XYZ file of C-alpha atoms in Angstrom:
642
model
C 0.000 0.000 0.000
C 2.841 2.411 0.857
C 4.559 1.682 -2.490
C 1.327 2.432 -4.370
C 0.895 5.727 -2.549
C 4.508 6.723 -3.254
C 4.007 6.006 -6.958
C 0.848 8.138 -7.045
C 2.623 11.045 -5.331
C 5.559 10.754 -7.758
C 3.219 10.834 -10.761
C 1.369 13.878 -9.387
C 4.634 15.756 -8.802
C 5.762 14.915 -12.326
C 2.480 16.240 -13.752
C 2.865 19.469 -11.729
C 6.404 19.944 -13.000
C 5.213 19.444 -16.560
C 2.466 22.036 -16.057
C 4.968 24.542 -14.660
C 7.643 23.892 -17.272
C 7.143 26.398 -20.133
C 9.675 24.519 -22.184
C 7.147 21.756 -22.871
C 4.560 24.182 -24.268
C 6.297 27.389 -25.342
C 8.958 26.274 -27.807
C 12.466 24.924 -28.028
C 14.189 28.084 -26.726
C 12.731 27.451 -23.281
C 13.835 23.839 -23.372
C 17.334 24.890 -24.384
C 17.709 27.621 -21.795
C 16.592 25.300 -18.976
C 19.182 22.667 -19.834
C 21.167 22.119 -16.580
C 24.378 21.133 -18.319
C 26.167 24.387 -19.330
C 27.864 22.857 -22.375
C 24.645 21.344 -23.696
C 22.710 24.519 -22.911
C 25.086 26.714 -24.889
C 25.037 24.335 -27.835
C 21.228 24.143 -27.803
C 20.761 27.910 -27.518
C 23.263 28.558 -30.304
C 21.463 26.072 -32.533
C 18.133 27.721 -31.772
C 19.470 31.173 -32.729
C 20.859 29.778 -35.976
C 17.527 28.236 -36.973
C 15.059 30.857 -35.709
C 15.409 33.411 -38.559
C 14.455 30.717 -41.077
C 11.686 29.052 -39.079
C 8.171 28.921 -40.524
C 6.572 28.661 -37.091
C 5.072 31.350 -34.871
C 8.116 32.210 -32.760
C 7.016 35.514 -31.250
C 7.004 34.069 -27.739
C 10.647 33.050 -27.950
C 11.669 36.527 -29.159
C 9.824 38.048 -26.215
C 11.792 35.765 -23.902
C 15.072 36.946 -25.448
C 13.901 40.547 -24.980
C 13.248 39.904 -21.298
C 16.716 38.431 -20.893
C 18.245 41.447 -22.633
C 16.305 43.886 -20.463
C 17.201 42.034 -17.258
C 20.911 41.638 -18.031
C 22.042 43.869 -20.931
C 25.705 43.411 -19.995
C 25.561 39.606 -19.873
C 27.650 38.375 -22.832
C 26.264 34.826 -22.948
C 23.289 35.183 -25.292
C 25.000 37.713 -27.595
C 28.011 35.403 -27.871
C 25.691 32.531 -28.816
C 24.141 34.506 -31.685
C 21.233 36.431 -30.129
C 22.138 39.766 -31.750
C 22.833 38.168 -35.144
C 19.515 36.316 -34.883
C 17.591 39.519 -34.104
C 19.266 41.328 -37.011
C 18.270 38.566 -39.425
C 14.725 38.581 -38.045
C 14.510 42.326 -38.715
C 15.569 41.752 -42.310
C 13.032 38.947 -42.695
C 10.113 40.944 -41.296
C 10.829 43.691 -43.817
C 11.019 41.228 -46.702
C 8.242 38.768 -45.787
C 5.021 40.560 -44.857
C 3.003 37.324 -44.812
C 5.303 35.723 -42.239
C 5.203 38.882 -40.117
C 1.400 38.744 -39.975
C 1.378 35.164 -38.695
C 0.288 34.820 -35.063
C 2.628 36.514 -32.602
C 5.131 37.321 -35.338
C 3.570 40.786 -35.618
C 5.494 41.847 -32.515
C 8.799 40.280 -33.660
C 10.273 43.415 -35.340
C 9.567 45.554 -32.286
C 11.128 43.108 -29.847
C 14.019 42.249 -32.153
C 14.972 45.934 -32.516
C 14.543 46.376 -28.776
C 16.890 43.442 -28.077
C 19.581 45.052 -30.242
C 19.085 48.358 -28.438
C 19.187 46.755 -24.985
C 22.334 44.740 -25.581
C 24.169 47.723 -27.080
C 23.200 50.304 -24.470
C 26.481 49.966 -22.566
C 28.610 47.508 -24.511
C 30.795 48.457 -27.454
C 31.509 44.764 -28.056
C 27.807 44.009 -28.430
C 27.465 47.007 -30.757
C 30.209 45.567 -32.939
C 28.310 42.271 -33.101
C 25.196 44.139 -34.258
C 27.076 46.012 -36.983
C 28.768 42.804 -38.156
C 25.351 41.122 -38.325
C 24.048 43.840 -40.649
C 21.646 45.465 -38.178
C 22.151 49.035 -39.421
C 20.221 48.723 -42.687
C 16.999 47.179 -41.312
C 17.063 49.587 -38.368
C 17.284 52.522 -40.770
C 14.336 51.121 -42.711
C 12.276 50.986 -39.513
C 13.361 54.508 -38.580
C 12.160 55.636 -41.991
C 8.662 54.316 -41.305
C 8.825 50.986 -43.136
C 6.454 49.645 -40.491
C 4.842 51.722 -37.698
C 5.831 54.208 -35.018
C 6.187 51.416 -32.467
C 9.041 49.779 -34.399
C 10.389 53.226 -35.281
C 10.818 53.981 -31.579
C 12.854 50.819 -30.924
C 14.956 51.412 -34.055
C 15.814 55.021 -33.078
C 16.978 53.788 -29.688
C 19.206 51.074 -31.170
C 20.709 53.365 -33.817
C 21.574 55.964 -31.200
C 23.549 53.361 -29.270
C 25.370 52.138 -32.367
C 26.324 55.709 -33.266
C 27.690 56.428 -29.779
C 30.750 54.145 -29.928
C 34.019 54.866 -31.690
C 34.187 51.319 -33.000
C 30.749 51.285 -34.617
C 30.229 54.932 -35.547
C 31.937 54.616 -38.970
C 29.447 51.944 -40.045
C 26.556 54.268 -39.161
C 28.262 57.350 -40.612
C 28.544 55.643 -44.005
C 24.753 55.850 -44.128
C 24.575 59.424 -42.809
C 23.166 60.880 -46.026
C 20.192 58.576 -45.591
C 20.075 58.430 -41.795
C 20.057 62.168 -41.041
C 16.925 63.044 -43.065
C 15.137 60.004 -41.637
C 15.938 61.008 -38.046
C 15.021 64.652 -38.702
C 11.699 63.585 -40.184
C 11.002 61.177 -37.318
C 11.712 63.822 -34.665
C 9.568 66.390 -36.487
C 6.530 64.233 -37.232
C 6.408 61.514 -34.579
C 4.088 63.376 -32.182
C 1.468 63.961 -34.854
C 1.965 60.455 -36.226
C 1.371 58.752 -32.878
C -1.666 60.909 -32.201
C -3.265 60.397 -35.620
C -2.491 56.696 -35.959
C -3.097 55.593 -32.398
C -4.308 58.008 -29.718
C -7.046 59.585 -31.844
C -8.429 56.160 -32.797
C -11.086 54.338 -30.836
C -9.510 51.486 -28.835
C -11.260 48.914 -31.005
C -9.614 50.352 -34.133
C -6.070 50.358 -32.791
C -3.750 47.548 -33.949
C -4.101 44.711 -31.479
C -0.419 43.912 -31.180
C 0.348 47.578 -30.440
C -2.307 47.604 -27.739
C -0.797 44.432 -26.290
C 2.626 46.085 -26.185
C 1.342 49.246 -24.521
C -0.906 47.520 -21.995
C 1.551 44.803 -20.972
C 1.374 44.498 -17.193
C -1.610 46.857 -16.872
C -4.768 45.631 -15.123
C -7.888 47.170 -13.694
C -10.462 49.742 -14.692
C -7.955 52.435 -15.656
C -6.264 50.491 -18.436
C -7.548 52.746 -21.241
C -6.257 55.931 -19.604
C -2.966 54.238 -18.764
C -2.684 53.086 -22.368
C -3.022 56.663 -23.643
C -0.425 57.862 -21.153
C 1.897 55.087 -22.287
C 1.426 56.099 -25.910
C 2.302 59.691 -25.006
C 5.398 58.503 -23.151
C 6.513 56.369 -26.095
C 5.929 59.217 -28.544
C 8.143 61.443 -26.417
C 10.800 58.733 -26.275
C 10.700 58.335 -30.053
C 11.391 62.047 -30.462
C 14.111 62.036 -27.799
C 15.891 58.993 -29.230
C 15.738 60.438 -32.735
C 17.374 63.617 -31.416
C 19.936 61.574 -29.520
C 20.839 59.741 -32.726
C 21.225 63.061 -34.545
C 23.341 64.429 -31.698
C 25.685 61.452 -31.909
C 26.108 62.052 -35.640
C 26.525 65.818 -35.249
C 29.081 65.534 -32.441
C 31.317 63.106 -34.355
C 30.775 64.212 -37.943
C 30.539 67.997 -38.551
C 29.814 67.316 -42.207
C 26.350 66.133 -41.125
C 25.488 69.652 -39.917
C 24.660 70.842 -43.420
C 22.155 68.007 -43.902
C 20.516 68.599 -40.520
C 20.182 72.323 -41.210
C 18.473 71.855 -44.565
C 15.091 71.510 -42.852
C 14.300 75.023 -41.565
C 11.049 73.832 -40.040
C 13.019 71.376 -37.929
C 15.413 74.107 -36.800
C 12.459 76.320 -35.890
C 10.997 73.715 -33.532
C 14.216 72.153 -32.284
C 14.723 74.375 -29.248
C 11.189 73.710 -28.033
C 11.509 69.928 -28.101
C 11.299 68.995 -24.449
C 13.955 67.313 -22.318
C 15.149 63.921 -23.383
C 18.117 61.627 -23.323
C 21.517 63.166 -22.810
C 24.955 62.101 -23.810
C 27.901 63.919 -22.318
C 27.390 66.965 -24.491
C 23.914 67.204 -25.888
C 20.521 66.982 -24.186
C 17.759 66.793 -26.762
C 16.824 69.790 -28.922
C 18.848 72.610 -27.410
C 21.882 70.365 -27.070
C 21.710 69.525 -30.757
C 21.447 73.243 -31.497
C 24.584 73.855 -29.458
C 26.428 71.221 -31.464
C 25.286 72.893 -34.686
C 26.475 76.259 -33.358
C 29.997 74.873 -33.228
C 30.262 74.788 -37.004
C 30.154 77.702 -39.422
C 27.416 76.088 -41.513
C 25.311 75.457 -38.406
C 25.718 78.999 -37.097
C 24.800 80.410 -40.498
C 21.625 78.339 -40.704
C 20.497 79.155 -37.170
C 21.258 82.861 -37.577
C 19.045 82.839 -40.671
C 16.142 81.203 -38.812
C 14.192 83.785 -36.736
C 12.112 81.111 -35.012
C 15.242 79.288 -33.864
C 16.640 82.515 -32.410
C 13.329 83.291 -30.737
C 13.231 79.818 -29.205
C 16.768 80.198 -27.876
C 15.934 83.584 -26.344
C 12.813 82.180 -24.687
C 14.744 79.252 -23.241
C 17.567 81.542 -22.078
C 15.000 83.559 -20.093
C 13.378 80.557 -18.435
C 14.064 78.384 -15.402
C 14.634 75.297 -17.558
C 17.548 73.078 -16.526
C 19.041 73.636 -19.981
C 18.860 77.437 -19.777
C 22.640 77.666 -19.823
C 22.763 75.699 -23.086
C 20.558 78.273 -24.804
C 22.872 81.034 -23.555
C 25.845 79.054 -24.856
C 24.210 78.919 -28.287
C 23.620 82.670 -28.348
C 27.189 83.377 -27.259
C 28.577 81.091 -29.963
C 26.532 83.006 -32.537
C 27.764 86.362 -31.195
C 31.382 85.232 -31.128
C 31.299 84.613 -34.883
C 32.005 87.745 -36.928
C 29.882 86.392 -39.780
C 26.760 85.848 -37.670
C 27.073 88.645 -35.086
C 25.194 91.208 -37.147
C 22.458 88.689 -38.016
C 21.649 87.844 -34.412
C 22.558 90.909 -32.338
C 19.290 92.770 -32.903
C 17.226 89.733 -31.913
C 19.323 88.586 -28.956
C 20.760 91.714 -27.319
C 17.581 92.690 -25.366
C 17.320 89.126 -24.059
C 20.966 88.777 -23.060
C 21.168 92.178 -21.365
C 18.556 90.966 -18.862
C 20.895 88.055 -18.053
C 24.092 90.082 -17.694
C 24.083 89.729 -13.887
C 24.217 85.940 -13.988
C 27.153 84.517 -12.149
C 26.715 80.761 -12.068
C 24.241 78.583 -13.932
C 24.516 74.820 -14.015
C 28.138 73.934 -14.775
C 28.846 77.381 -16.229
C 30.447 80.162 -14.187
C 30.698 83.905 -14.855
C 28.060 83.772 -17.563
C 27.215 87.435 -17.055
C 30.810 88.423 -17.838
C 30.735 86.306 -20.997
C 27.501 87.992 -22.080
C 28.937 91.446 -21.427
C 32.089 90.675 -23.401
C 30.112 89.301 -26.339
C 27.776 92.287 -26.562
C 30.313 95.031 -25.908
C 33.090 93.671 -28.110
C 34.120 96.446 -30.519
C 31.107 98.508 -29.417
C 31.300 102.287 -29.837
C 29.220 105.185 -28.539
C 27.309 105.545 -31.812
C 25.670 102.143 -31.536
C 27.876 100.558 -34.166
C 29.329 97.155 -33.442
C 31.827 95.565 -35.786
C 31.091 98.272 -38.294
C 27.329 97.745 -38.408
C 24.505 99.808 -36.936
C 22.198 98.107 -34.459
C 18.440 98.412 -34.391
C 16.885 100.866 -31.956
C 15.978 98.326 -29.252
C 19.293 96.487 -29.441
C 21.195 99.797 -29.492
C 19.410 100.932 -26.346
C 20.048 97.587 -24.619
C 23.766 97.595 -25.439
C 24.084 101.228 -24.340
C 22.424 100.468 -20.989
C 24.706 97.472 -20.529
C 27.785 99.580 -21.238
C 26.610 102.287 -18.831
C 26.041 99.814 -15.975
C 28.850 97.308 -16.444
C 31.613 99.754 -17.404
C 30.877 103.430 -16.801
C 28.817 103.172 -13.623
C 31.070 100.482 -12.218
C 34.077 102.764 -12.692
C 32.262 105.694 -11.040
C 31.270 103.657 -8.009
C 34.754 102.211 -7.608
C 35.978 105.802 -7.220
C 33.362 106.627 -4.539
C 34.038 106.565 -0.820
C 32.359 104.058 1.439
C 30.229 106.774 3.053
C 29.013 107.981 -0.328
C 27.999 104.458 -1.320
C 26.173 104.027 1.978
C 24.331 107.277 1.440
C 23.234 106.175 -2.035
C 22.035 102.895 -0.590
C 19.922 104.719 1.995
C 18.450 106.978 -0.682
C 17.536 103.906 -2.738
C 15.915 102.338 0.309
C 13.795 105.423 0.937
C 12.697 105.591 -2.694
C 11.759 101.941 -2.541
C 9.615 102.594 0.538
C 7.911 105.465 -1.255
C 7.377 103.257 -4.273
C 5.730 100.625 -2.098
C 3.390 103.259 -0.649
C 2.481 104.530 -4.096
C 1.737 101.021 -5.277
C -0.577 100.249 -2.385
C -2.392 103.539 -2.971
C -2.941 102.626 -6.608
C -0.386 105.058 -8.028
C 1.317 102.364 -10.078
C 2.935 104.661 -12.632
C 4.483 106.757 -9.866
C 5.668 103.586 -8.121
C 7.491 102.532 -11.300
C 9.205 105.929 -11.447
C 10.352 105.646 -7.846
C 11.669 102.106 -8.287
C 13.524 103.237 -11.401
C 15.072 106.149 -9.520
C 16.053 103.785 -6.733
C 17.768 101.466 -9.206
C 19.699 104.380 -10.662
C 21.214 105.344 -7.309
C 21.433 101.946 -5.635
C 25.079 100.765 -5.615
C 25.854 97.813 -7.856
C 27.316 96.041 -4.843
C 23.876 96.100 -3.158
C 22.800 93.059 -5.102
C 19.892 91.954 -2.962
C 18.429 95.451 -2.806
C 18.522 95.690 -6.601
C 16.917 92.249 -6.846
C 13.942 93.409 -4.775
C 13.620 96.648 -6.750
C 13.490 94.795 -10.073
C 10.996 92.305 -8.665
C 8.759 95.071 -7.290
C 8.879 96.956 -10.565
C 7.929 93.755 -12.373
C 4.823 93.562 -10.212
C 3.881 97.135 -11.066
C 4.272 96.409 -14.754
C 2.077 93.352 -14.401
C -0.573 95.638 -12.927
C -0.321 97.810 -16.053
C -0.398 94.672 -18.257
C 3.057 95.490 -19.644
C 3.983 91.851 -20.074
C 7.325 92.266 -21.857
C 8.606 94.829 -19.361
C 7.403 92.725 -16.420
C 9.155 89.627 -17.765
C 12.342 91.640 -18.311
C 12.382 92.964 -14.740
C 11.594 89.558 -13.251
C 14.384 88.004 -15.322
C 16.838 90.611 -14.062
C 15.792 89.872 -10.506
C 16.250 86.136 -11.036
C 19.670 86.745 -12.606
C 20.689 88.654 -9.471
C 19.482 85.842 -7.206
C 22.015 83.459 -5.691
C 21.679 80.791 -6.869
C 20.138 81.917 -10.124
C 16.340 81.620 -10.358
C 16.027 81.161 -6.582
C 13.750 84.147 -5.823
C 10.257 82.700 -5.523
C 8.229 85.890 -5.950
C 10.088 86.794 -9.118
C 9.400 83.320 -10.524
C 5.696 83.754 -9.910
C 5.668 87.238 -11.411
C 7.497 86.108 -14.526
C 5.133 83.146 -14.849
C 2.223 85.589 -14.919
C 3.999 87.831 -17.419
C 4.650 84.919 -19.775
C 1.048 83.832 -19.483
C -0.072 87.378 -20.239
C 2.154 87.546 -23.333
C 0.709 84.350 -24.784
C 2.613 81.697 -26.678
C 4.956 81.078 -23.742
C 2.999 78.490 -21.798
C 6.027 76.247 -21.416
C 8.151 78.985 -19.857
C 5.255 80.024 -17.613
C 4.785 76.421 -16.489
C 8.472 75.997 -15.654
C 8.429 79.136 -13.494
C 5.223 78.023 -11.786
C 6.744 74.644 -10.972
C 9.907 76.290 -9.670
C 7.790 78.564 -7.469
C 5.790 75.561 -6.230
C 9.039 73.824 -5.322
C 10.172 76.877 -3.353
C 6.804 77.055 -1.610
C 6.932 73.389 -0.590
C 10.566 73.733 0.448
C 9.629 76.698 2.635
C 7.005 74.619 4.428
C 9.356 71.665 4.810
C 12.087 73.775 6.407
C 9.743 75.896 8.499
C 10.526 79.225 6.830
C 6.882 80.277 6.959
C 5.519 82.210 9.897
C 3.059 80.402 12.191
C 0.133 82.431 10.834
C 0.859 81.113 7.373
C 0.968 77.499 8.497
C -2.626 77.200 9.524
C -5.046 74.568 8.328
C -5.956 76.548 5.221
C -2.373 77.377 4.321
C -0.918 73.890 3.983
C -1.750 73.525 0.311
C -0.241 75.241 -2.699
C -2.070 78.532 -3.365
C -5.087 77.943 -5.551
C -4.049 80.499 -8.153
C -0.679 78.748 -8.582
C -2.275 75.311 -8.873
C -4.755 76.739 -11.366
C -1.988 78.273 -13.461
C -0.044 75.008 -13.453
C -3.124 73.102 -14.589
C -3.822 75.624 -17.318
C -0.288 75.574 -18.710
C -0.017 71.797 -18.540
C -3.137 71.599 -20.660
C -1.555 73.870 -23.255
C 1.887 72.274 -23.210
C 0.770 68.636 -23.278
C 2.588 66.595 -25.873
C -0.481 66.196 -28.081
C -1.994 69.629 -27.382
C -0.798 71.086 -30.671
C -1.948 68.187 -32.853
C -5.242 67.210 -31.250
C -8.542 68.187 -32.793
C -8.953 71.877 -32.109
C -5.195 72.106 -31.580
C -5.702 73.200 -28.011
C -6.888 76.469 -29.498
C -9.447 76.997 -26.800
C -6.806 76.335 -24.181
C -4.497 79.017 -25.547
C -6.729 81.768 -24.160
C -4.451 84.474 -22.831
C -7.094 85.837 -20.521
C -6.809 84.760 -16.922
C -9.021 85.446 -13.974
C -8.140 88.134 -11.490
C -7.191 85.522 -8.912
C -4.379 84.329 -11.202
C -2.400 87.511 -10.627
C -1.367 88.332 -7.123
C 0.245 91.799 -6.918
C 2.731 92.111 -4.127
C 5.592 94.499 -3.432
C 8.198 93.782 -0.806
C 8.162 96.218 2.036
C 11.349 94.961 3.607
C 14.978 94.862 2.593
C 15.559 91.176 3.155
C 13.852 88.666 0.905
C 15.861 85.603 1.794
C 17.828 83.623 4.291
C 21.407 84.457 5.215
C 23.019 81.394 3.721
C 26.200 81.603 1.712
C 26.818 80.123 -1.708
C 30.128 79.111 -3.238
C 30.833 82.654 -4.381
C 30.357 84.276 -1.012
C 26.950 85.833 -1.729
C 23.955 85.270 0.471
C 21.471 82.864 -1.052
C 18.092 84.191 -2.112
C 15.704 81.332 -1.485
C 12.694 83.542 -0.934
C 11.503 83.018 2.603
C 8.641 85.499 2.396
C 5.909 83.319 0.926
C 4.179 83.417 4.307
C 2.571 86.662 3.199
C 1.288 85.127 -0.009
C -2.214 84.480 1.262
C -2.479 87.234 3.820
C -1.496 90.076 1.488
C -1.260 89.134 -2.164
C -4.366 87.005 -2.455
C -6.503 89.533 -0.561
C -5.144 92.361 -2.705
C -5.682 90.481 -5.948
C -9.293 89.721 -5.086
C -9.964 93.377 -4.386
C -8.605 94.675 -7.706
C -9.868 94.084 -11.223
C -6.764 94.515 -13.336
C -8.770 94.472 -16.537
C -10.125 97.917 -15.656
C -6.738 99.566 -15.144
């Protein structure tokens, strides 16, 4: 009886093992990979990879398994050494040549996963990249990038090509196809957002390709799958654009001859600076990084200088709180340092750069303000001629004001005694107090005059006092709906802050000015988010007064949250290509509770911390008055009537 029971238990355990063993139901790859003997396993896996590209069976499941292995261990050399990368390259070629085979069962997902395997194994390994090039992966990947199939495969191909172009050993193989590759990548980066929206997001779920839905919803469960699927499609569309730009950046950084081809598409140059974030190599993050690479060649500088929209985009980014602000400034300085492009860009860029002339440190760059001053004042004369050419009226005025402050006034103040400088500082303080009084009594024009007079006498060494004066004047100009002037003053205040862009009130005021101008939702959103971060940081570190930390004050101010929501709706990835184009969302009118006028009535707007350069930091600690003063004031005033 005991022997019979033991036999029954053994048979049941064997049946359970068979049920759990995917190798008995999912194909020979699973059998091979589970082989306990290492020598036999390697031989079996190698044989499988040799036969798979020529198989007539539905082998999509096995390719997915290889993809999982590549994602889990991209640096593991075992599968690549046994032929995994060569196998995936041959599968890519077959899917492009044999449409009937590609439509069979799970084979529809084979090109996506095969391209993804190549990209995963080459992400950090030059040796794996060499295997891919030797296997002929470049040509089929270029075909996918060019739209031979769909945007899903295009995304995986752009990723893989970027990796292949990033290594010294494999770059020449990619560069040989540059004449074909560059236009394909430019087109993909320019059109992918609209393509994904039109061919996927805008379609009813039932009309979307099933295999694409399976890819996007993998691992998603529950009632919110449809919304999560749309978010995933948006994420993948963004990645497709970023990886296309990364591929172009790799080509542009290693092969300056590609700059001419990239610059042929003026529409691409116009939009390049506004392409959000993205992947970064050591030199080039996404759109603005690619622009900086182009600015390092004469042909690139010439093309950008001849593209007003590209210059406008660089100026907007330079006057924002984007992490890549310093890259936009680098681009403008490279254009100004070139004798052949100086005259073409000075009129458009001088007013922008003058507002940034007080910058000291931004990201990895130091003494940016000095670099800006040198670029704008090089060979400048009193008649407004620079390098033998006359400037436009606005640029001439900006350069003259820069020369007066950075050279003439600096020299005058260096010759003054300490007592005289102190007296001027006290005069500026009194004028600021008077300006505050005028503002609160509704005499906004007079307040602007007083703040201007205060700035004219305030010593240049009184950095924090000048910061507050510019910020207060920005608020007055918001009240008069002078958006450009308000943005300029707020930018000057943020350039004076240490670290740069650290003065919360000025961020909020510039966010409102950009919203008022229209067409600058992205820049407004970035400033709003930076202000929100400062607000939350102030709560976290207890910089708010007890009265401001009550039950109703724990949340972000409603007007800030509302502005963030509004700008996110306008700047969404598909906002410009959706039906209606977000036109209704681009309404420049905002309610009165979106603008919160506030002038500082104290000298100190920050904490007494020290930065690396010895200046006190300007993390604005005065948000505690945001509700008590600004919100009450804004509700009591209808700015549309002023």
